[in-house]
Coordinates of C-alpha atoms and ligand atoms in Angstrom, one line a residue:
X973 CA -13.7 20.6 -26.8
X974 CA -13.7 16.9 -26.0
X975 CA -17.3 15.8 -24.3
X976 CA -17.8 12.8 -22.8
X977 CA -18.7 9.6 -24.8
X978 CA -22.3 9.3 -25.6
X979 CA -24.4 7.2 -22.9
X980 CA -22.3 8.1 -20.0
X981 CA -22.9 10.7 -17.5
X982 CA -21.0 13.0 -15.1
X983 CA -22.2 12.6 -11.6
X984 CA -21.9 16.3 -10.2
X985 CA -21.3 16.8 -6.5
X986 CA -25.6 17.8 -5.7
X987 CA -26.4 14.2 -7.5
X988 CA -23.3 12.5 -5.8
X989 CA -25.1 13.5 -2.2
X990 CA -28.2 11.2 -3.5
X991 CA -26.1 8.2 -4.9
X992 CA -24.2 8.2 -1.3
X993 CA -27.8 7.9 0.3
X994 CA -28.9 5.4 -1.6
X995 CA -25.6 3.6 -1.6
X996 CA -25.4 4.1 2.4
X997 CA -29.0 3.0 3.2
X998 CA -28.6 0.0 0.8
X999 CA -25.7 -1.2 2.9
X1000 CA -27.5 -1.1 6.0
X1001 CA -30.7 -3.0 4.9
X1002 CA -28.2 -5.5 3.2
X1003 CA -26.6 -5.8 6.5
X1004 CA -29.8 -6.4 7.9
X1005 CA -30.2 -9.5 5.8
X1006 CA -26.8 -10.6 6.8
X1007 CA -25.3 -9.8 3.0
X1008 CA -22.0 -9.0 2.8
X1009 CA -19.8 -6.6 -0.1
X1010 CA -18.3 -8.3 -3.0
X1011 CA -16.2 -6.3 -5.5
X1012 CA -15.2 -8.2 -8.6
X1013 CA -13.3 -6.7 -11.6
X1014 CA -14.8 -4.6 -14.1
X1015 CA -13.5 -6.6 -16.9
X1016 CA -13.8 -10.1 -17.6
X1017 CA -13.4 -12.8 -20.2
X1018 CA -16.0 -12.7 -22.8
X1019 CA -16.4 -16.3 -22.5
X1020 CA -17.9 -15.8 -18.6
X1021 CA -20.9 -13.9 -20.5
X1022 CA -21.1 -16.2 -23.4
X1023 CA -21.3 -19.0 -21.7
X1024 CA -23.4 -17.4 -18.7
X1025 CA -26.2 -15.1 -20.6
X1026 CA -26.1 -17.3 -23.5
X1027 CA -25.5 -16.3 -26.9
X1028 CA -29.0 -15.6 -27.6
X1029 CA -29.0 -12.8 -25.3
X1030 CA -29.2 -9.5 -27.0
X1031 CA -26.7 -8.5 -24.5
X1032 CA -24.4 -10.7 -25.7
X1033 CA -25.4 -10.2 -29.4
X1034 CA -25.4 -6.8 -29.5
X1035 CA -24.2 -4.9 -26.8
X1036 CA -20.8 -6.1 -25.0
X1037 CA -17.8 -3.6 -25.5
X1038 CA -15.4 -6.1 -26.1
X1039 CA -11.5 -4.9 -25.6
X1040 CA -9.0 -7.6 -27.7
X1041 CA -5.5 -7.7 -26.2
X1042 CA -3.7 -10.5 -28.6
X1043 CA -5.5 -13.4 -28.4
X1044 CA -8.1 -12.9 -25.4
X1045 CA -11.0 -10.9 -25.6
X1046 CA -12.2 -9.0 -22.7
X1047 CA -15.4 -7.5 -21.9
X1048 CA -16.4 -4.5 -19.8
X1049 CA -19.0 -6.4 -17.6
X1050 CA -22.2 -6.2 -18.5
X1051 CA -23.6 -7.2 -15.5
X1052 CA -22.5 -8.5 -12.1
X1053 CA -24.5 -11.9 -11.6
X1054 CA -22.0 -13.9 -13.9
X1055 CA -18.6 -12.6 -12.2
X1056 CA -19.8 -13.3 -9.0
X1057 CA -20.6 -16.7 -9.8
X1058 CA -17.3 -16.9 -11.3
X1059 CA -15.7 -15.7 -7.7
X1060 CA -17.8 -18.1 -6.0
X1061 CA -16.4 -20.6 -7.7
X1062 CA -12.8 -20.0 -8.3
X1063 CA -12.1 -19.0 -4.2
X1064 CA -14.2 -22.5 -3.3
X1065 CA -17.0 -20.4 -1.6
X1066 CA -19.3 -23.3 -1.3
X1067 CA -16.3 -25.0 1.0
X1068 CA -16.7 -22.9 3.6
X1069 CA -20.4 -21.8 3.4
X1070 CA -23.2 -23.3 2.2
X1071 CA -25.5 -20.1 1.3
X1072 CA -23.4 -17.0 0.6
X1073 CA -24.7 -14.0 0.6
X1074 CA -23.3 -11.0 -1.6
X1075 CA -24.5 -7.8 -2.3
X1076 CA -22.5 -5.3 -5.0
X1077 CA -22.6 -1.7 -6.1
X1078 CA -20.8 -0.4 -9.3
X1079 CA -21.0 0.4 -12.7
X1080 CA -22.3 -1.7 -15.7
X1081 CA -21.5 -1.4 -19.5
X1082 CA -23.8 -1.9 -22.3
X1083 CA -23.4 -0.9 -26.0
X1084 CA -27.0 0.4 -26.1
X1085 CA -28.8 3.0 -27.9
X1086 CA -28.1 6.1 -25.8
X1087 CA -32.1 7.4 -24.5
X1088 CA -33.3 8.7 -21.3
X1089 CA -33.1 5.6 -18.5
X1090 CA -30.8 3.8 -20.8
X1091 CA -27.1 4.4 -20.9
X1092 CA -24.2 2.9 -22.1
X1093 CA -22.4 3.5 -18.5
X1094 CA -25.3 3.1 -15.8
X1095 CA -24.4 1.5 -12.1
X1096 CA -26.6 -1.6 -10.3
X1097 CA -26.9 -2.2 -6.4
X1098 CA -27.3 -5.6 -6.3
X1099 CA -27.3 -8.8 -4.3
X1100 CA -27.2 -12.8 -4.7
X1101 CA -27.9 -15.5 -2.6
X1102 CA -25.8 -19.0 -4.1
X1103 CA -26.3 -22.2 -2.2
X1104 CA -30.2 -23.2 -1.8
X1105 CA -33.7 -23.3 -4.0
X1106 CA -35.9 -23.0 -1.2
X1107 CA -38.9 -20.7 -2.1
X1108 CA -38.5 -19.1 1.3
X1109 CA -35.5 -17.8 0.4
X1110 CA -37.4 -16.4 -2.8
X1111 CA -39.7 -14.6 -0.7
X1112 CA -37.0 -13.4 1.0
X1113 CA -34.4 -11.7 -1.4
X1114 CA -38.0 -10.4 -2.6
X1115 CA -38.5 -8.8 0.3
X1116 CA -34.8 -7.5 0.6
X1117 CA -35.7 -5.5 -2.5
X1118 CA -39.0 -4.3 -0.7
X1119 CA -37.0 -2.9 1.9
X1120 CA -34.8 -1.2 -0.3
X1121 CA -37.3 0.4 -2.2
X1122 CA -39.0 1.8 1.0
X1123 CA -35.5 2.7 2.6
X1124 CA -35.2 4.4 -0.9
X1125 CA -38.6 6.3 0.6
X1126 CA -39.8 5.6 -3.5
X1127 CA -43.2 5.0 -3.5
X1128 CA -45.1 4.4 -6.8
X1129 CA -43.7 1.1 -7.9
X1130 CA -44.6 -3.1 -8.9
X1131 CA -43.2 -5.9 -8.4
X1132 CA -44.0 -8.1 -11.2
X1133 CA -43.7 -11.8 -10.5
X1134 CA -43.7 -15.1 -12.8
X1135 CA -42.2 -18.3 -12.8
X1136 CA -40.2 -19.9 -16.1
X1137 CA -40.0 -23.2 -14.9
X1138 CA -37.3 -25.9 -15.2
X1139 CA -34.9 -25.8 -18.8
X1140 CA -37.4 -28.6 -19.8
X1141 CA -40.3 -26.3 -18.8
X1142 CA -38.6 -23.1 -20.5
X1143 CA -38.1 -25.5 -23.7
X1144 CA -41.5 -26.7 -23.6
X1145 CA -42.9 -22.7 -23.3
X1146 CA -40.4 -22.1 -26.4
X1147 CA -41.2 -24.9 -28.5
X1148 CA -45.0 -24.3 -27.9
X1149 CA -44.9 -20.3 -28.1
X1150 CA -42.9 -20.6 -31.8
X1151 CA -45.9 -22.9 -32.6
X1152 CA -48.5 -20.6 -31.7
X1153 CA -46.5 -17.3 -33.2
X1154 CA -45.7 -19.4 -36.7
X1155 CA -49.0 -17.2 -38.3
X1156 CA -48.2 -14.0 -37.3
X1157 CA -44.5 -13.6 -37.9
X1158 CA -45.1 -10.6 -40.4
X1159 CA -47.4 -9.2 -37.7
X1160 CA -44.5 -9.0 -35.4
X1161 CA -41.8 -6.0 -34.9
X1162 CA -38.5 -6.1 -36.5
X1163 CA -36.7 -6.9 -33.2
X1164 CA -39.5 -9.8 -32.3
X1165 CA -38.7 -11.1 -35.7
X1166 CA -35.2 -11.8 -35.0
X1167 CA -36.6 -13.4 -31.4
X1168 CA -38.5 -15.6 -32.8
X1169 CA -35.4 -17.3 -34.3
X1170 CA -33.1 -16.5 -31.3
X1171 CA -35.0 -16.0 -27.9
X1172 CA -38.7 -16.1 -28.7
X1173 CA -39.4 -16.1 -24.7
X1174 CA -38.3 -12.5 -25.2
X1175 CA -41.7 -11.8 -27.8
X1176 CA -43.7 -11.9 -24.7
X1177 CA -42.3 -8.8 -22.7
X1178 CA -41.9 -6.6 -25.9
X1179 CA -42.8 -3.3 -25.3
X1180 CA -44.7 -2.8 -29.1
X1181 CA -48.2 -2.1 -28.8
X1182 CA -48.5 -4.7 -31.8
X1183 CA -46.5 -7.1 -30.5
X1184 CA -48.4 -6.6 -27.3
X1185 CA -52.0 -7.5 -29.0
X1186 CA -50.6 -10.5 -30.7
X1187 CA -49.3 -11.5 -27.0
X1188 CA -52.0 -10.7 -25.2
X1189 CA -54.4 -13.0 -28.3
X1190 CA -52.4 -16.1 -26.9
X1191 CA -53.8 -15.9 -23.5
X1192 CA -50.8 -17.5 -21.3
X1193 CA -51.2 -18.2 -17.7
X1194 CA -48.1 -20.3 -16.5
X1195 CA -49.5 -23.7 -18.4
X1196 CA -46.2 -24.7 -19.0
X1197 CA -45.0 -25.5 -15.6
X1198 CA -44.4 -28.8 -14.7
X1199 CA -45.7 -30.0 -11.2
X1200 CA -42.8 -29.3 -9.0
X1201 CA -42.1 -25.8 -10.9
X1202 CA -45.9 -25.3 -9.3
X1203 CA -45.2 -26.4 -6.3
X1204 CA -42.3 -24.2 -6.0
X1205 CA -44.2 -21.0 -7.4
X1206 CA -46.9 -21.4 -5.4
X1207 CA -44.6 -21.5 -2.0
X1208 CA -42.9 -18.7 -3.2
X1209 CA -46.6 -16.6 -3.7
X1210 CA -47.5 -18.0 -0.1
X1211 CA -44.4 -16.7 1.2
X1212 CA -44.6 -12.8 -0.1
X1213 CA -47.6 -13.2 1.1
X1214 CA -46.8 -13.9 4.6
X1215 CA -45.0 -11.1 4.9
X1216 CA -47.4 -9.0 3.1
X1217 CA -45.3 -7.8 0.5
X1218 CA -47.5 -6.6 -2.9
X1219 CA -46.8 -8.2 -5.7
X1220 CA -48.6 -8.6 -9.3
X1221 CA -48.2 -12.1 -11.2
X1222 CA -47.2 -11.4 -14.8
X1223 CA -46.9 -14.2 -17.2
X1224 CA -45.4 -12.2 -20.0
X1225 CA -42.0 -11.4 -17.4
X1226 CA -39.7 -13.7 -19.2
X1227 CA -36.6 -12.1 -18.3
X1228 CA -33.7 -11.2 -21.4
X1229 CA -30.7 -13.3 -19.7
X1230 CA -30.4 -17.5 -20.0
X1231 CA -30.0 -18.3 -17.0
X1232 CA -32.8 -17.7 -15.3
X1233 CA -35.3 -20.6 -14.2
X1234 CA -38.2 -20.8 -11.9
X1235 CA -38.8 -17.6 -9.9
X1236 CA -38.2 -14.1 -11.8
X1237 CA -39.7 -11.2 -11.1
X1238 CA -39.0 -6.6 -12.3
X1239 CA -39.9 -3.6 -10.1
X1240 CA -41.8 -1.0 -12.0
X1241 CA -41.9 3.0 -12.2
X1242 CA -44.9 4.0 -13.1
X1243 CA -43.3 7.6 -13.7
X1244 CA -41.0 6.1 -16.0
X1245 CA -42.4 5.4 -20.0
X1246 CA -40.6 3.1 -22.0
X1247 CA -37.6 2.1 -19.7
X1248 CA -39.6 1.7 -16.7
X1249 CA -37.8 -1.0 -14.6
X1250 CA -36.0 0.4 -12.1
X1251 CA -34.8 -3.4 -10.9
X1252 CA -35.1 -6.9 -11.7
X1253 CA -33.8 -10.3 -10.8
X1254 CA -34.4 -14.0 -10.6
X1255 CA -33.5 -17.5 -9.6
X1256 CA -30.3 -18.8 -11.8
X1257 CA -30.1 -23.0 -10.5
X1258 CA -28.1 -24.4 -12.9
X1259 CA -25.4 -21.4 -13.6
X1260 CA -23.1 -22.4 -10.9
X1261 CA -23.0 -25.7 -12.4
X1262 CA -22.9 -24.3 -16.0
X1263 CA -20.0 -22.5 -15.4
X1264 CA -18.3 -25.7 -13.8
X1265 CA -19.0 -24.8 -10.0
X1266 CA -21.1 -27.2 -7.8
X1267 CA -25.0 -28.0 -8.4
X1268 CA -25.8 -25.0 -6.2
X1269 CA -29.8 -23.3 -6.5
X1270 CA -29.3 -19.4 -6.7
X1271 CA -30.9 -16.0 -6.6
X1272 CA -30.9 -12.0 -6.7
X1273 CA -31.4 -9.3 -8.1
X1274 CA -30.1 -5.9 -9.6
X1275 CA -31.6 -2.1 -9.3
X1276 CA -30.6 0.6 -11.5
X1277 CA -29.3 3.3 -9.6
X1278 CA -29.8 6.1 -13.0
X1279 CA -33.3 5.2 -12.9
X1280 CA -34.0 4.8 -9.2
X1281 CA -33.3 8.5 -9.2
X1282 CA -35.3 9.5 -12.5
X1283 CA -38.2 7.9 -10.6
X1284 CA -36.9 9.6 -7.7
X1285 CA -37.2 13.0 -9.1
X1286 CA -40.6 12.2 -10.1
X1287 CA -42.5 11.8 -6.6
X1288 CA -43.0 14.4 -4.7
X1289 CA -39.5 15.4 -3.3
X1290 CA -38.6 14.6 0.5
X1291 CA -34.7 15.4 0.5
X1292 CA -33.9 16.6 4.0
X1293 CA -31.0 19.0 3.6
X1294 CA -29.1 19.1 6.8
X1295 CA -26.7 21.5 6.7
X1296 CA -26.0 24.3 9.1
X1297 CA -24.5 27.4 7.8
X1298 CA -22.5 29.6 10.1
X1299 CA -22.6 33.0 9.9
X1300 CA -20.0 35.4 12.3
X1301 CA -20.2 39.0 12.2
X1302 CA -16.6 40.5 13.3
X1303 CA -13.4 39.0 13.8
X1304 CA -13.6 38.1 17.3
X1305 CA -16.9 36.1 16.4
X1306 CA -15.4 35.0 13.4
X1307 CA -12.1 33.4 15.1
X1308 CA -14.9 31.3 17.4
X1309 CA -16.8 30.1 14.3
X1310 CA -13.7 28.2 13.3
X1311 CA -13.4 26.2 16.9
X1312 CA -17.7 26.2 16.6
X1313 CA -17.3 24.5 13.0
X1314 CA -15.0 21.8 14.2
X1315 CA -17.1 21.1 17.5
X1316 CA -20.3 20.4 14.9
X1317 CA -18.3 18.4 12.4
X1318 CA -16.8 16.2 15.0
X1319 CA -20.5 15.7 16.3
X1320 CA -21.4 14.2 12.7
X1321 CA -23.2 17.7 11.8
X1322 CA -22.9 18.7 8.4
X1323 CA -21.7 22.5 8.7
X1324 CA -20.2 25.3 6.5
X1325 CA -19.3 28.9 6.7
X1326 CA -18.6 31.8 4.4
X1327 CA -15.2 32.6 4.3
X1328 CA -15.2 36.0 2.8
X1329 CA -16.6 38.0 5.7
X1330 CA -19.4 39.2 3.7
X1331 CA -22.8 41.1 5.1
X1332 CA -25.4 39.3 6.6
X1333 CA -27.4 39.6 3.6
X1334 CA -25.2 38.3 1.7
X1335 CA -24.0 35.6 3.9
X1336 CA -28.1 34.5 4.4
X1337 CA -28.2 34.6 0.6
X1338 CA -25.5 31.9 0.5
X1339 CA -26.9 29.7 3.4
X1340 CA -30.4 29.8 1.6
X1341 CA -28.3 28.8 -2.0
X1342 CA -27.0 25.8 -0.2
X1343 CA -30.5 24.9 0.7
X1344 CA -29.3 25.1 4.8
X1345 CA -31.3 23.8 7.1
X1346 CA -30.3 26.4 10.3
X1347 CA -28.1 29.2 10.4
X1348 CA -26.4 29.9 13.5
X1349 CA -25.3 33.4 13.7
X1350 CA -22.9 35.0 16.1
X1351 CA -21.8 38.4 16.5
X1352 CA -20.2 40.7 19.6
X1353 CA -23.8 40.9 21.5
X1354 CA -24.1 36.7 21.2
X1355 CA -20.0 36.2 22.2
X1356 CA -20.5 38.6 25.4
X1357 CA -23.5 36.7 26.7
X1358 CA -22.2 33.2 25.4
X1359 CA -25.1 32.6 23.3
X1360 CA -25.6 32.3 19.5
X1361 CA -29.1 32.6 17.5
X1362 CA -30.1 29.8 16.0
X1363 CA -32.2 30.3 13.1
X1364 CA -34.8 27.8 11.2
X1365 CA -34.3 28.7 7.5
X1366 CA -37.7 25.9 6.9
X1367 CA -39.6 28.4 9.6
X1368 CA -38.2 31.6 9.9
X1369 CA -38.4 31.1 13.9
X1370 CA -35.4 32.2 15.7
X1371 CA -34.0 31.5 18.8
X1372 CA -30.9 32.7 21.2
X1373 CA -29.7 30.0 22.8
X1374 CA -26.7 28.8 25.3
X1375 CA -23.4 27.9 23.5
X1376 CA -22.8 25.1 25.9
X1377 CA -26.2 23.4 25.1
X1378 CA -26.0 23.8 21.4
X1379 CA -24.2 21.0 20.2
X1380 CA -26.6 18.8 22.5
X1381 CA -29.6 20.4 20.8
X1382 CA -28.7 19.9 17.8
X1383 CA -27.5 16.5 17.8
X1384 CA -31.2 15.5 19.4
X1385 CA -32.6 17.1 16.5
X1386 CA -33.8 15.2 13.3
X1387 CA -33.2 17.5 11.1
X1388 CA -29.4 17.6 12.0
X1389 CA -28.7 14.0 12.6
X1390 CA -26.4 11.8 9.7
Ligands
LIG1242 P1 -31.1 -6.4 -15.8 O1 -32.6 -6.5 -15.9 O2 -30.4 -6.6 -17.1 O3 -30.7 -7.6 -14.8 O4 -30.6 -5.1 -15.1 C1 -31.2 -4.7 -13.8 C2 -31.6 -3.3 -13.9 O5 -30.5 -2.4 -14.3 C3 -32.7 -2.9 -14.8 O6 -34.0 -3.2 -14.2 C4 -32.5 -1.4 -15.0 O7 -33.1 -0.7 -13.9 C5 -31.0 -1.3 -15.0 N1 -30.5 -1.2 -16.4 C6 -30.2 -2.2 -17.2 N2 -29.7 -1.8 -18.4 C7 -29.6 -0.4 -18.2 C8 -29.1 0.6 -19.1 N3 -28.6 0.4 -20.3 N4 -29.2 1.9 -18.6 C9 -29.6 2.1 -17.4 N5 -30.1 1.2 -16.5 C10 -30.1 -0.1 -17.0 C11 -29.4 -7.9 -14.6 O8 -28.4 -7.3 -15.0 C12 -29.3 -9.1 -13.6 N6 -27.8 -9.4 -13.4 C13 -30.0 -9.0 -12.3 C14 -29.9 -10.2 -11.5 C15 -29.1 -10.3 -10.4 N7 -30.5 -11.3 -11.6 C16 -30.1 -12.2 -10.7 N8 -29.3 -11.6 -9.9

């Protein structure tokens, strides 16, 4: 039997219902913030990612699935921040608008070791803002990702915030941390070790308890930001603030990708062990420029869909089921159901039947299976007096009621509304 490749998974039709909530409610917050849907391709140059992560980046070191065709070399994108900045600038974006607002959903591919929350398949909902480096705006796409958290109903989660600075800050924070890390090279993890050459930022957010220690030993507190960076932070702090969003300053968050400067912050899972970011983002202001656009301040961020809904799974469940089963005892009851079903659908109620014509044990069986919400049963007795029963499978209660005041009671219900 051929399975599927390691590090991908098969979205059955019960988990596809809760990606097309999430993926529905993110649309309407990000409409909310006046983002609108960007779709790039799903393969791109290698140089875009090169040139945009930066060849330090263990995702471009390690894990890019790089497809050759003669002499280019594609990539399956790794992310979406880079290709969106590429569309930005190739269509002249910045012409017509100065701060464009995207948001995008779709998968990701990373050559990863294959573990629970980390795949080499996994999807992002995601959003940037390109044209400004106002800290309100910070605040802002912070607070975007508030909302879709809490529109996500998860509860249980951090945002973790820091600042990086300027490139000469960043330098500065390098040159300075390789300093103060030059003793205790052996002490560090095999991964950190190859950091410390490459990306030695990245030896502050390792996930080793002994790199941890040593980390923890140097006592960082965002010295390395240079009086503007400061300013910038602090406006930024003020702003979440303002609008009372919760937030925890972390100087360790560095961030894995190049272009981040100032501003970068992760959401947290408690629920979640190792691979416990469920999102992340962060200002980029010199990408646009760095990949030949305009000088252009920019920021966003990405969630994880895969791990939104392992963290999901892990808080106490509140997935409202809405479905309304029919049930119709006879054929003269049964040849009603059909015009009944098609008056529900066409009122945006989710409802099904059992075609089979089996008992009403049977047929309750099946409704309570599909975990429906109501079952509305018809038989002779209900046709004669135009009425059907109406049954709450949450309850038990049951109630006859009119067939010409069912749709409208239904629709005004919660439980039945899309
Ligand atoms: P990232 O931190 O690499 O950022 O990815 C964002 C989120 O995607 C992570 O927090 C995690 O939830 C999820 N994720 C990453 N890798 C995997 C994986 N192998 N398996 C499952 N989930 C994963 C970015 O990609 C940036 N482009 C975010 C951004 C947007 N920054 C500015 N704008």
């Amino acid at each position: 039997m051929i399975t599927r490749v390691s590090g991908t998974r098969d979205v059955l039709p019960d988990e596809a219902e809760q990606w097309q909530f999430l993926e529905g409610a993110a649309r309407r917050v990000f409409a909310r913030y006046n983002f609108r849907e960007i779709r790039p391709p799903l393969i791109e140059d290698a140089a875009l990612f090169n040139r945009s992560l930066g060849e330090s980046a263990e995702i471009v070191r390690k894990q890019m699935f790089l497809i050759r065709s003669g002499d280019d070399t594609y990539v399956l994108r790794p992310e979406g921040t880079a290709s969106i900045v590429r569309a930005y600038i190739g269509h002249n974006i910045d012409k017509s608008r100065r701060c464009a607002k995207f948001y995008y959903m779709g998968p990701m591919f990373r050559r990863e070791r294959p573990q629970k929350g980390r795949l080499r398949q996994f999807h992002h909902i995601g959003c940037e803002v390109i044209g400004s480096v106002q800290p309100q705006l910070d605040a802002e796409v912070i607070a975007c990702a508030d909302s879709l958290l809490k529109a996500w109903s998860l509860n249980g989660y951090t945002i973790h915030l820091n600042s990086l600075g300027c490139p000469d800050d960043k330098a500065k924070f390098a040159d300075s941390l390789r300093l103060c890390l030059k003793d205790r090279i052996a002490e560090l993890c095999g991964e950190c070790r190859e950091r410390y050459e490459y990306n030695v930022l990245r030896v502050l957010d390792c996930k080793i308890e002994r790199c941890r220690q040593i980390v923890r030993d140097l006592n960082i507190h965002g010295e390395h930001l240079c009086g503007d960076c400061r300013l910038h932070f602090s406006a930024v702090r003020e702003g979440l603030d303002a609008l009372g969003i919760a937030y925890a300053v972390s100087p360790h968050l560095v961030r894995g990708l190049d272009y981040y400067t100032r501003t970068v912050f992760e959401i947290t899972h408690g629920s979640l062990g190792a691979q416990d970011a469920v999102g992340a983002g962060g200002r980029y202001d010199n990408l646009v420029a760095g990949l030949g656009g305009p000088d252009a301040g920019a920021i966003g961020f990405a969630f994880g869909v895969e791990r939104i809904l392992l963290a999901k799974e892990r808080e106490p469940a509140g997935k409202i089921q809405r479905l309304i089963y029919v049930i119709a005892l006879g054929e003269p009851a049964k040849k009603h159901s059909v015009v009944l079903l098609n008056e529900l659908r066409n009122a945006g109620i989710a409802a099904d039947t059992d075609y089979e014509g089996k008992s009403l044990k049977g047929a309750m069986r099946t409704a309570s299976d599909l975990g429906a919400r109501h079952v509305i049963i018809i038989g002779d007795n209900e046709l004669q007096k135009q009425t059907v029963t109406l049954k709450n499978m949450e309850t038990g209660e049951q109630i006859g009621i009119q067939r010409n005041a069912l749709i409208e009671h239904l629709s005004k219900s919660e439980d039945t509304r899309d």
